[in-house]
Amino acid sequence: MISSEIFKITRHRTPWAIAGMHLALTLIAPIYYVFKRPADEGDYLSTSIAVFGVSGLLFAAVLGAWFVGNEYRHGTLRRVLAVDARRGRLLATKAGLGLATWAASYVLVGLLGAGAAWLAATVNGDGVVTTMVLREAAGPALGALVTGAMAFALSTILRSDTYAMLGAVTVMIVLGPLAAGIPTVGDYTLYAVTLQLGDWMLDSSIQTPISVGAAAGTLMATLAVLGAGSARLFINRDV
Amino acid sequence: MKHAIEVTHLTKQYGNHVVVDDMTFTVPSGHVVGLIGPNGAGKTTTMKMLLGLVAPTGGDIDLLDVTVGSRNWGDALSRVGSMIEEPPIYRNLTARQNLEYQSLAVTGGVDDRSIAEILSLVDLADRADDRPKSYSLGMKQRLGIGISLIGQPELVILDEPANGLDPAGILEIRKLLRRLPDNGTTVLVSSHQLAEVQQACDQLVVLANGRMVTQGTTQGILAGRSAHRFDLIVAHADVEAAAKALSLAEIPVVTSDSGRITVEPAADTGGRDLNQLLVGAGVFAESISQATASLEEAFLDLVNEGVNS
């Protein structure tokens, strides 16, 4: 099962296209800075990280929704399940390989983006500020991971990659910020706790609305409920 | 193994709606068996239950001597090829890659020779390295059937494999299906193309309203439906006289077309009686033969009986 899923992922264009588009967007800032020098040396990396982070969140939603949703959309899941009926194992395999694919792609694009930023600075005779790079990148990475996981779970519930992707992005980018205005409850949404943990990773002395432990617990519990619910549906539902 | 599939009192209910109602039938090994019925008869749902894609509300299914859902069921499932509703094709992979992927999924490895054989069998060897996006509907159907043959399955379950095909495509699929039992493969195929089913399948299971109406050999079912019909061939000039004689004897005429008269006499009236009747009227028939109903006629009769029972 694992080898056939790896075969499918590596032969399909979608993961490569997503990584390629993510890289293309991440390279925009370094290329721009070659022609127009930034006001501050810190901008070389921080601007790249900002673009990398926002686009990474969107591409994580596309990739997360693709693994199962694409199979539902094209009717190929029936054949997969008619060959091997171990649905729980299939879902776990897809989730694990999805996470690995996302992580590999994210790290590779991040490194190439950082390399491009360093190259742009070198061309301009500047240096790059690297002291906060990992902290700056950690928050967006968490946001992308949560969005991708949500898209994956939604694709098994909605049986559609398109709706799952839109659903995950809507929850993280539209509903989350809107719900943040609701007293107390707004601090415990998936968006809010992800943002708080991202802020804490950037600066651990920062004052967050709820404790880091509560935010991490809420995040884990929400993802666990979403994951368990989607797995239960995937295993028991007629295809 | 006498039967590749044994279905006993199979039922599927969605809320109050019964889709498959206490269905019992068998699929003998080494045959091409047609599962036919009008829309909504429960063909696809039944096939999905055979493959474990849909959970039955009640009843039992034995697939290759293993009960569906039991512990060893996975072993049986790996010996079954299938195509349900649409060809399971990844459009961004080439035909060869699609087969390689399925080979990995079914057997755990890629056997290039076996894949080449399947490509040749489904007549896609020349287009093996093209993406199915550029394929015609018939080519996609053929690739879907090719996928179902990966791993030399003992049983192949195909849902409407000739759907949307032109006559040449239908002929190719028929030839392909007829060849499969030569290797010991049992085929269960559902189709609306009754003329094709008649030619491709040696056994039939007829469904209506979620119930099994009848099961048997294609010849047996057709013979059972046409035993009391006769085709009379008379000279064109004698048609009127023959019709008058038949009418006087109160023998119903089913069709009459350019000297060919199909009649449906009482059960105790045979060909010799019809000949005597015609001779008595001064008509010498060129031939009198027992008519064979087409599968369409037999199917409609059976379905009507099934609906009214």
XYZ file of C-alpha atoms in Angstrom:
548
model
C 0.000 0.000 0.000
C 2.784 2.418 0.917
C 4.788 1.744 -2.248
C 1.762 2.203 -4.500
C 0.823 5.448 -2.754
C 4.398 6.745 -3.081
C 4.329 5.788 -6.768
C 1.137 7.781 -7.234
C 2.398 10.861 -5.392
C 5.711 10.993 -7.226
C 4.167 10.411 -10.690
C 1.353 12.931 -10.295
C 1.912 16.498 -11.347
C -0.077 18.070 -8.521
C 2.485 17.870 -5.666
C 5.238 19.048 -8.007
C 3.101 21.878 -9.360
C 2.211 23.006 -5.828
C 5.871 22.998 -4.769
C 6.815 24.799 -7.984
C 4.236 27.545 -7.501
C 5.188 27.930 -3.844
C 8.816 28.312 -4.858
C 7.979 30.769 -7.632
C 6.086 33.031 -5.208
C 8.811 32.733 -2.576
C 11.451 33.817 -5.092
C 9.596 37.003 -6.070
C 10.973 39.081 -3.162
C 14.661 38.076 -3.586
C 14.460 38.693 -7.340
C 12.797 42.066 -6.751
C 15.530 43.033 -4.253
C 18.232 42.339 -6.811
C 16.830 45.231 -8.831
C 15.658 47.402 -5.937
C 17.713 47.283 -2.783
C 15.611 47.059 0.420
C 15.738 49.807 3.043
C 16.830 47.320 5.698
C 19.069 44.253 5.422
C 16.563 42.327 7.542
C 13.994 42.634 4.753
C 15.841 40.167 2.517
C 14.697 37.245 4.604
C 11.683 38.611 6.472
C 9.824 39.622 3.276
C 10.599 36.238 1.710
C 9.371 34.495 4.846
C 6.133 36.531 4.833
C 5.360 35.601 1.209
C 6.518 32.005 1.834
C 4.253 31.779 4.880
C 1.039 33.134 3.340
C 1.385 31.230 0.079
C 2.488 28.152 2.019
C -0.776 28.187 3.932
C -2.801 28.258 0.703
C -0.730 25.540 -0.952
C -0.943 23.379 2.174
C -4.732 23.556 1.838
C -4.525 22.469 -1.814
C -2.131 19.626 -1.047
C -4.007 18.451 2.041
C -7.306 18.325 0.151
C -5.751 16.555 -2.830
C -4.725 13.249 -1.247
C -8.224 11.892 -0.635
C -10.491 14.456 -2.319
C -8.965 13.892 -5.735
C -9.649 10.154 -5.432
C -13.277 10.813 -4.581
C -13.674 13.300 -7.445
C -12.326 10.976 -10.122
C -13.950 7.811 -8.745
C -10.579 6.102 -8.270
C -11.124 5.516 -4.550
C -13.570 2.680 -5.297
C -10.864 0.735 -7.058
C -8.331 1.463 -4.279
C -10.781 0.155 -1.669
C -11.847 -2.769 -3.853
C -8.222 -3.937 -3.936
C -7.517 -3.524 -0.240
C -10.384 -3.149 2.195
C -8.258 -1.880 5.109
C -9.662 1.617 5.012
C -8.144 2.793 8.287
C -4.710 1.754 7.126
C -5.218 3.470 3.792
C -6.234 6.724 5.473
C -3.296 6.549 7.881
C -0.929 5.882 4.963
C -2.299 8.814 3.038
C -2.099 11.086 6.097
C 1.491 10.039 6.837
C 2.651 10.390 3.254
C 0.763 13.655 2.941
C 2.558 15.030 5.974
C 5.916 13.810 4.659
C 5.261 15.293 1.203
C 4.223 18.623 2.690
C 7.215 18.730 5.066
C 9.721 17.839 2.329
C 8.251 20.368 -0.064
C 7.974 23.078 2.601
C 11.550 22.657 3.818
C 12.951 22.482 0.278
C 11.097 25.614 -0.853
C 12.094 27.378 2.385
C 15.777 26.533 1.906
C 15.747 27.592 -1.742
C 13.973 30.826 -0.787
C 16.533 31.513 1.928
C 19.330 30.753 -0.511
C 17.822 33.144 -3.050
C 17.525 35.879 -0.385
C 21.166 35.356 0.591
C 22.165 35.477 -3.106
C 20.233 38.723 -3.652
C 21.912 40.295 -0.623
C 25.342 39.136 -1.816
C 24.728 40.602 -5.283
C 23.897 43.912 -3.602
C 26.947 43.684 -1.357
C 24.722 43.355 1.765
C 24.470 40.743 4.447
C 21.329 38.905 5.641
C 19.976 39.007 9.175
C 19.495 35.390 10.273
C 18.972 35.710 14.013
C 15.171 35.321 13.974
C 14.750 33.289 10.793
C 13.632 30.014 12.339
C 11.333 31.777 14.795
C 9.841 33.869 11.999
C 9.253 30.766 9.884
C 7.841 28.608 12.695
C 4.501 30.432 12.992
C 3.628 30.258 9.276
C 4.731 26.621 9.211
C 2.334 25.809 12.053
C -0.451 27.704 10.255
C 0.220 25.782 7.036
C 0.341 22.469 8.880
C -2.987 23.103 10.641
C -4.629 24.296 7.397
C -3.327 21.283 5.485
C -4.507 18.883 8.199
C -7.926 20.505 8.207
C -8.160 20.301 4.413
C -7.215 16.618 4.568
C -9.891 15.877 7.167
C -12.521 17.939 5.335
C -11.797 16.131 2.051
C -12.772 12.818 3.642
C -15.925 14.359 5.105
C -17.002 16.384 2.048
C -15.659 13.893 -0.547
C -14.325 16.775 -2.610
C -10.895 18.352 -2.880
C -12.307 21.691 -4.041
C -14.747 22.120 -1.139
C -12.208 20.837 1.375
C -9.585 23.319 0.203
C -12.043 26.212 0.218
C -13.400 25.113 3.598
C -9.975 24.976 5.227
C -8.923 28.341 3.817
C -12.247 29.902 4.802
C -11.931 28.652 8.378
C -8.353 29.910 8.704
C -8.484 33.171 6.778
C -12.107 34.357 6.886
C -14.072 32.803 9.747
C -11.137 32.703 12.169
C -10.423 36.456 12.113
C -14.171 37.192 12.234
C -14.696 34.883 15.211
C -11.729 36.423 16.998
C -13.999 39.344 17.853
C -16.257 37.136 19.983
C -15.247 37.442 23.659
C -13.606 34.351 25.194
C -14.877 31.914 22.518
C -12.904 33.796 19.874
C -9.660 32.974 21.722
C -10.233 29.235 21.360
C -10.910 28.908 17.638
C -8.487 26.950 15.472
C -7.320 30.192 13.891
C -6.864 31.958 17.239
C -4.899 29.212 18.966
C -2.686 28.689 15.899
C -1.986 32.431 15.791
C -1.247 32.567 19.511
C 1.150 29.639 19.304
C 2.823 31.220 16.272
C 3.265 34.482 18.180
C 4.656 32.603 21.151
C 7.160 30.770 18.919
C 8.311 34.130 17.577
C 8.626 35.668 21.026
C 8.117 33.455 24.065
C 7.795 36.476 26.351
C 4.740 37.744 24.489
C 1.450 37.918 26.409
C -1.152 35.698 24.688
C -4.921 35.868 25.478
C -4.876 32.294 26.807
C -1.970 30.287 28.153
C 0.313 28.456 25.728
C -0.684 25.160 27.301
C -4.373 25.916 26.817
C -3.766 27.005 23.225
C -1.726 23.879 22.438
C -4.301 21.671 24.151
C -7.167 23.292 22.269
C -5.328 22.897 18.980
C -4.531 19.237 19.593
C -8.042 18.462 20.816
C -9.687 20.197 17.846
C -7.477 18.378 15.344
C -7.997 15.074 17.163
C -11.794 15.444 17.040
C -11.660 16.457 13.374
C -9.319 13.571 12.566
C -11.319 10.970 14.480
C -14.595 12.133 12.960
C -13.278 12.091 9.427
C -11.605 8.694 9.913
C -14.809 7.211 11.300
C -16.732 8.481 8.278
C -14.097 7.278 5.835
C -14.039 3.794 7.320
C -17.788 3.269 7.608
C -19.300 5.186 4.742
C -20.581 3.558 1.549
C -18.454 4.470 -1.455
C -14.900 -24.044 -6.377
C -18.347 -24.409 -7.915
C -19.478 -20.842 -7.473
C -17.314 -17.729 -7.635
C -20.062 -15.738 -5.923
C -22.884 -16.872 -3.663
C -25.348 -14.225 -2.555
C -27.928 -15.188 0.075
C -30.870 -13.021 1.163
C -28.889 -9.869 0.438
C -30.645 -6.653 1.446
C -29.687 -2.994 1.308
C -31.898 -0.312 2.738
C -31.373 3.449 2.863
C -33.852 4.739 5.435
C -37.217 3.373 4.306
C -36.043 2.861 0.740
C -35.153 -0.749 -0.059
C -32.609 -0.804 -2.887
C -31.800 -4.520 -2.768
C -34.521 -6.764 -1.431
C -33.748 -10.277 -0.176
C -31.658 -11.134 -3.215
C -30.276 -14.650 -3.660
C -28.219 -15.809 -6.636
C -25.001 -17.554 -7.562
C -22.327 -16.925 -10.165
C -20.842 -20.226 -11.396
C -17.074 -20.322 -11.823
C -15.564 -20.018 -15.280
C -18.555 -18.331 -16.915
C -19.420 -14.888 -18.211
C -22.518 -13.963 -16.239
C -24.696 -10.980 -17.075
C -26.405 -9.007 -14.328
C -29.260 -7.259 -16.090
C -32.168 -5.149 -14.977
C -33.772 -1.767 -15.595
C -32.473 1.427 -13.993
C -32.873 1.259 -10.229
C -32.967 -2.541 -10.202
C -30.027 -2.616 -7.795
C -27.258 -3.815 -10.125
C -24.562 -1.332 -9.133
C -25.444 -1.454 -5.431
C -25.238 -5.257 -5.542
C -21.839 -5.117 -7.243
C -20.610 -2.589 -4.687
C -21.743 -4.859 -1.867
C -19.862 -7.760 -3.470
C -16.700 -5.664 -3.266
C -17.329 -4.334 0.233
C -17.763 -0.769 -0.971
C -21.320 -0.671 0.367
C -22.282 -2.353 3.633
C -25.315 -4.674 3.317
C -28.234 -4.178 5.657
C -28.722 -7.948 5.753
C -27.778 -11.216 4.080
C -24.513 -12.935 3.225
C -22.049 -12.834 0.361
C -19.408 -15.469 -0.341
C -16.768 -14.268 -2.747
C -14.331 -16.955 -3.962
C -15.405 -19.109 -0.992
C -14.706 -16.358 1.533
C -17.479 -14.472 3.323
C -17.378 -10.744 2.619
C -16.302 -8.902 5.756
C -14.729 -11.985 7.355
C -11.114 -12.206 8.479
C -9.727 -13.733 5.256
C -11.761 -11.509 3.034
C -8.755 -9.358 2.082
C -7.140 -12.419 0.478
C -10.226 -13.046 -1.640
C -10.490 -9.381 -2.582
C -6.938 -9.388 -3.934
C -8.056 -12.080 -6.415
C -10.902 -9.949 -7.744
C -10.631 -7.317 -10.473
C -13.303 -4.665 -10.771
C -14.549 -1.579 -12.535
C -17.555 0.066 -10.928
C -19.437 2.991 -12.522
C -16.422 4.536 -14.266
C -12.911 3.489 -15.253
C -10.610 4.038 -12.229
C -8.086 6.070 -14.174
C -5.654 8.702 -12.914
C -5.796 11.199 -15.742
C -2.368 12.664 -15.066
C -0.664 9.295 -15.293
C -0.073 7.530 -18.601
C -1.892 4.268 -19.326
C 1.279 2.351 -18.511
C 1.756 4.260 -15.237
C -1.878 3.605 -14.334
C -1.292 -0.113 -14.800
C 2.044 0.036 -12.936
C 0.353 1.755 -10.009
C -2.443 -0.838 -9.942
C 0.103 -3.623 -10.208
C 1.918 -2.245 -7.149
C -1.383 -1.979 -5.286
C -2.564 -5.494 -6.183
C 0.625 -7.566 -6.306
C 3.143 -5.350 -4.515
C 5.398 -5.234 -7.590
C 5.499 -4.223 -11.220
C 5.647 -6.979 -13.820
C 6.481 -5.240 -17.119
C 5.675 -8.323 -19.176
C 2.245 -8.736 -17.649
C 1.524 -5.027 -18.164
C 2.611 -5.288 -21.810
C 0.271 -8.268 -22.245
C -2.657 -6.381 -20.768
C -1.935 -3.319 -22.926
C -1.926 -5.576 -25.944
C -5.092 -7.389 -24.822
C -7.021 -4.129 -24.488
C -5.447 -2.805 -27.672
C -3.676 0.162 -26.085
C -0.056 -0.838 -26.670
C 0.418 1.964 -29.193
C -0.921 4.603 -26.815
C 0.532 3.206 -23.596
C 2.665 6.244 -22.878
C -0.063 8.811 -23.544
C -2.132 10.328 -20.769
C -5.774 9.150 -20.765
C -6.880 12.796 -21.023
C -6.422 12.430 -24.766
C -8.224 9.073 -24.988
C -11.641 8.440 -26.490
C -14.367 7.091 -24.224
C -13.843 3.600 -25.624
C -10.117 3.716 -24.931
C -10.771 4.807 -21.348
C -13.239 1.937 -20.915
C -10.677 -0.489 -22.318
C -8.007 0.851 -19.977
C -10.472 0.452 -17.092
C -10.996 -3.180 -18.068
C -7.222 -3.605 -18.390
C -6.838 -2.288 -14.836
C -9.381 -4.827 -13.626
C -7.252 -7.612 -15.145
C -4.091 -6.704 -13.212
C -2.781 -9.608 -11.155
C -4.659 -12.250 -13.194
C -7.810 -12.147 -11.047
C -9.993 -15.229 -10.643
C -13.100 -13.066 -10.747
C -13.743 -9.848 -12.656
C -16.703 -7.617 -11.791
C -17.534 -5.014 -14.436
C -20.300 -2.450 -14.162
C -21.528 -1.285 -17.576
C -18.192 -1.769 -19.367
C -19.740 -0.983 -22.774
C -21.316 2.260 -21.598
C -21.007 5.011 -24.200
C -19.086 2.874 -26.684
C -19.653 2.846 -30.437
C -20.511 -0.478 -32.161
C -16.850 -1.233 -32.883
C -15.947 -0.584 -29.246
C -18.803 -2.784 -28.043
C -17.621 -5.585 -30.307
C -14.082 -5.308 -28.906
C -15.346 -5.468 -25.328
C -17.496 -8.486 -26.180
C -14.544 -10.324 -27.700
C -12.440 -9.466 -24.668
C -15.069 -10.743 -22.231
C -15.523 -13.971 -24.165
C -11.782 -14.645 -23.971
C -11.463 -14.254 -20.201
C -12.966 -17.638 -19.156
C -10.295 -19.350 -21.288
C -7.854 -18.549 -18.469
C -10.312 -19.680 -15.826
C -11.517 -16.189 -15.015
C -15.144 -15.762 -13.996
C -16.792 -12.561 -15.206
C -19.818 -10.810 -13.726
C -20.902 -7.965 -15.971
C -23.843 -5.600 -15.739
C -25.126 -3.925 -18.862
C -28.032 -2.162 -20.495
C -26.885 -3.380 -23.914
C -29.092 -6.461 -23.926
C -28.140 -7.595 -27.416
C -24.540 -7.542 -26.293
C -25.303 -9.369 -23.063
C -27.090 -12.050 -25.103
C -23.960 -12.617 -27.167
C -21.316 -12.165 -24.490
C -22.868 -13.943 -21.492
C -23.664 -17.616 -21.144
C -25.504 -17.122 -17.850
C -27.893 -14.403 -16.732
C -29.169 -12.998 -13.458
C -32.204 -10.789 -14.078
C -33.059 -8.134 -11.481
C -36.107 -5.902 -11.116
C -37.058 -3.578 -8.263
C -34.111 -4.754 -6.181
C -35.165 -8.389 -6.452
C -33.778 -11.345 -8.377
C -36.399 -12.305 -10.977
C -34.689 -15.284 -12.550
C -31.305 -16.880 -13.054
C -30.123 -19.417 -15.589
C -28.314 -19.963 -18.832
C -28.959 -17.380 -21.533
C -30.217 -20.119 -23.861
C -32.490 -21.532 -21.184
C -34.031 -18.186 -20.336
C -34.601 -17.358 -24.006
C -36.021 -20.811 -24.763
C -38.343 -20.549 -21.790
C -39.692 -17.283 -23.176
C -40.159 -18.467 -26.782
C -41.355 -22.051 -26.466
C -44.891 -21.300 -27.642
C -44.001 -19.030 -30.595
C -43.546 -20.137 -34.210
C -42.260 -18.379 -37.306
C -44.204 -19.287 -40.456
C -42.640 -18.418 -43.807
C -45.210 -18.363 -46.633
C -45.245 -17.024 -50.158
C -46.133 -13.365 -50.381
C -49.340 -14.173 -52.271
C -50.462 -16.551 -49.510
C -50.080 -14.159 -46.593
C -53.716 -13.068 -46.621
C -55.058 -16.629 -46.802
C -52.734 -17.763 -44.045
C -53.765 -14.869 -41.824
C -57.438 -15.675 -42.418
C -56.909 -19.351 -41.527
C -55.025 -18.447 -38.368
C -57.720 -15.991 -37.400
C -60.474 -18.574 -37.887
C -58.525 -21.019 -35.716
C -58.144 -18.240 -33.067
C -54.349 -18.408 -33.167
C -52.885 -15.008 -32.196
C -50.491 -13.431 -34.707
C -47.659 -11.618 -32.921
C -46.036 -10.050 -36.002
C -46.510 -10.320 -39.741
C -43.874 -8.963 -42.088
C -43.390 -9.756 -45.820
C -44.303 -13.432 -45.664
C -42.913 -14.037 -42.190
C -45.692 -14.550 -39.653
C -44.945 -15.080 -35.978
C -47.766 -16.749 -34.074
C -48.311 -17.636 -30.443
C -50.670 -20.638 -30.376
C -51.992 -22.512 -27.358
C -49.463 -24.678 -25.585
C -50.898 -27.914 -27.090
C -50.597 -26.629 -30.663
C -47.351 -27.599 -32.360
C -45.691 -27.013 -35.715
C -47.406 -30.031 -37.289
C -50.861 -28.653 -36.270
C -50.019 -25.280 -37.794
C -48.908 -26.953 -41.013
C -52.131 -28.931 -41.222
C -54.131 -25.774 -40.664
C -52.312 -23.925 -43.436
C -52.512 -26.872 -45.867
C -56.239 -27.045 -45.150
C -56.481 -23.422 -46.223
C -54.519 -24.139 -49.398
C -51.333 -22.513 -48.139
C -48.044 -24.402 -48.362
C -45.578 -22.948 -45.884
C -41.934 -22.729 -46.953
C -40.904 -23.309 -43.355
C -42.348 -23.523 -39.871
C -39.888 -23.093 -37.031
C -39.978 -22.374 -33.350
C -39.233 -18.683 -32.839
C -36.528 -17.526 -30.473
C -37.350 -14.463 -28.417
C -34.744 -11.759 -28.335
C -33.270 -10.979 -24.961
C -35.102 -7.642 -25.063
C -38.457 -9.444 -25.308
C -37.557 -12.002 -22.664
C -36.155 -9.262 -20.421
C -39.287 -7.117 -20.654
C -41.515 -10.143 -19.949
C -39.400 -11.128 -16.955
C -39.175 -7.619 -15.576
C -42.933 -7.122 -15.924
C -43.513 -10.401 -14.118
C -41.013 -9.362 -11.459
C -42.648 -5.980 -10.960
C -46.148 -7.454 -10.802
C -45.254 -10.341 -8.487
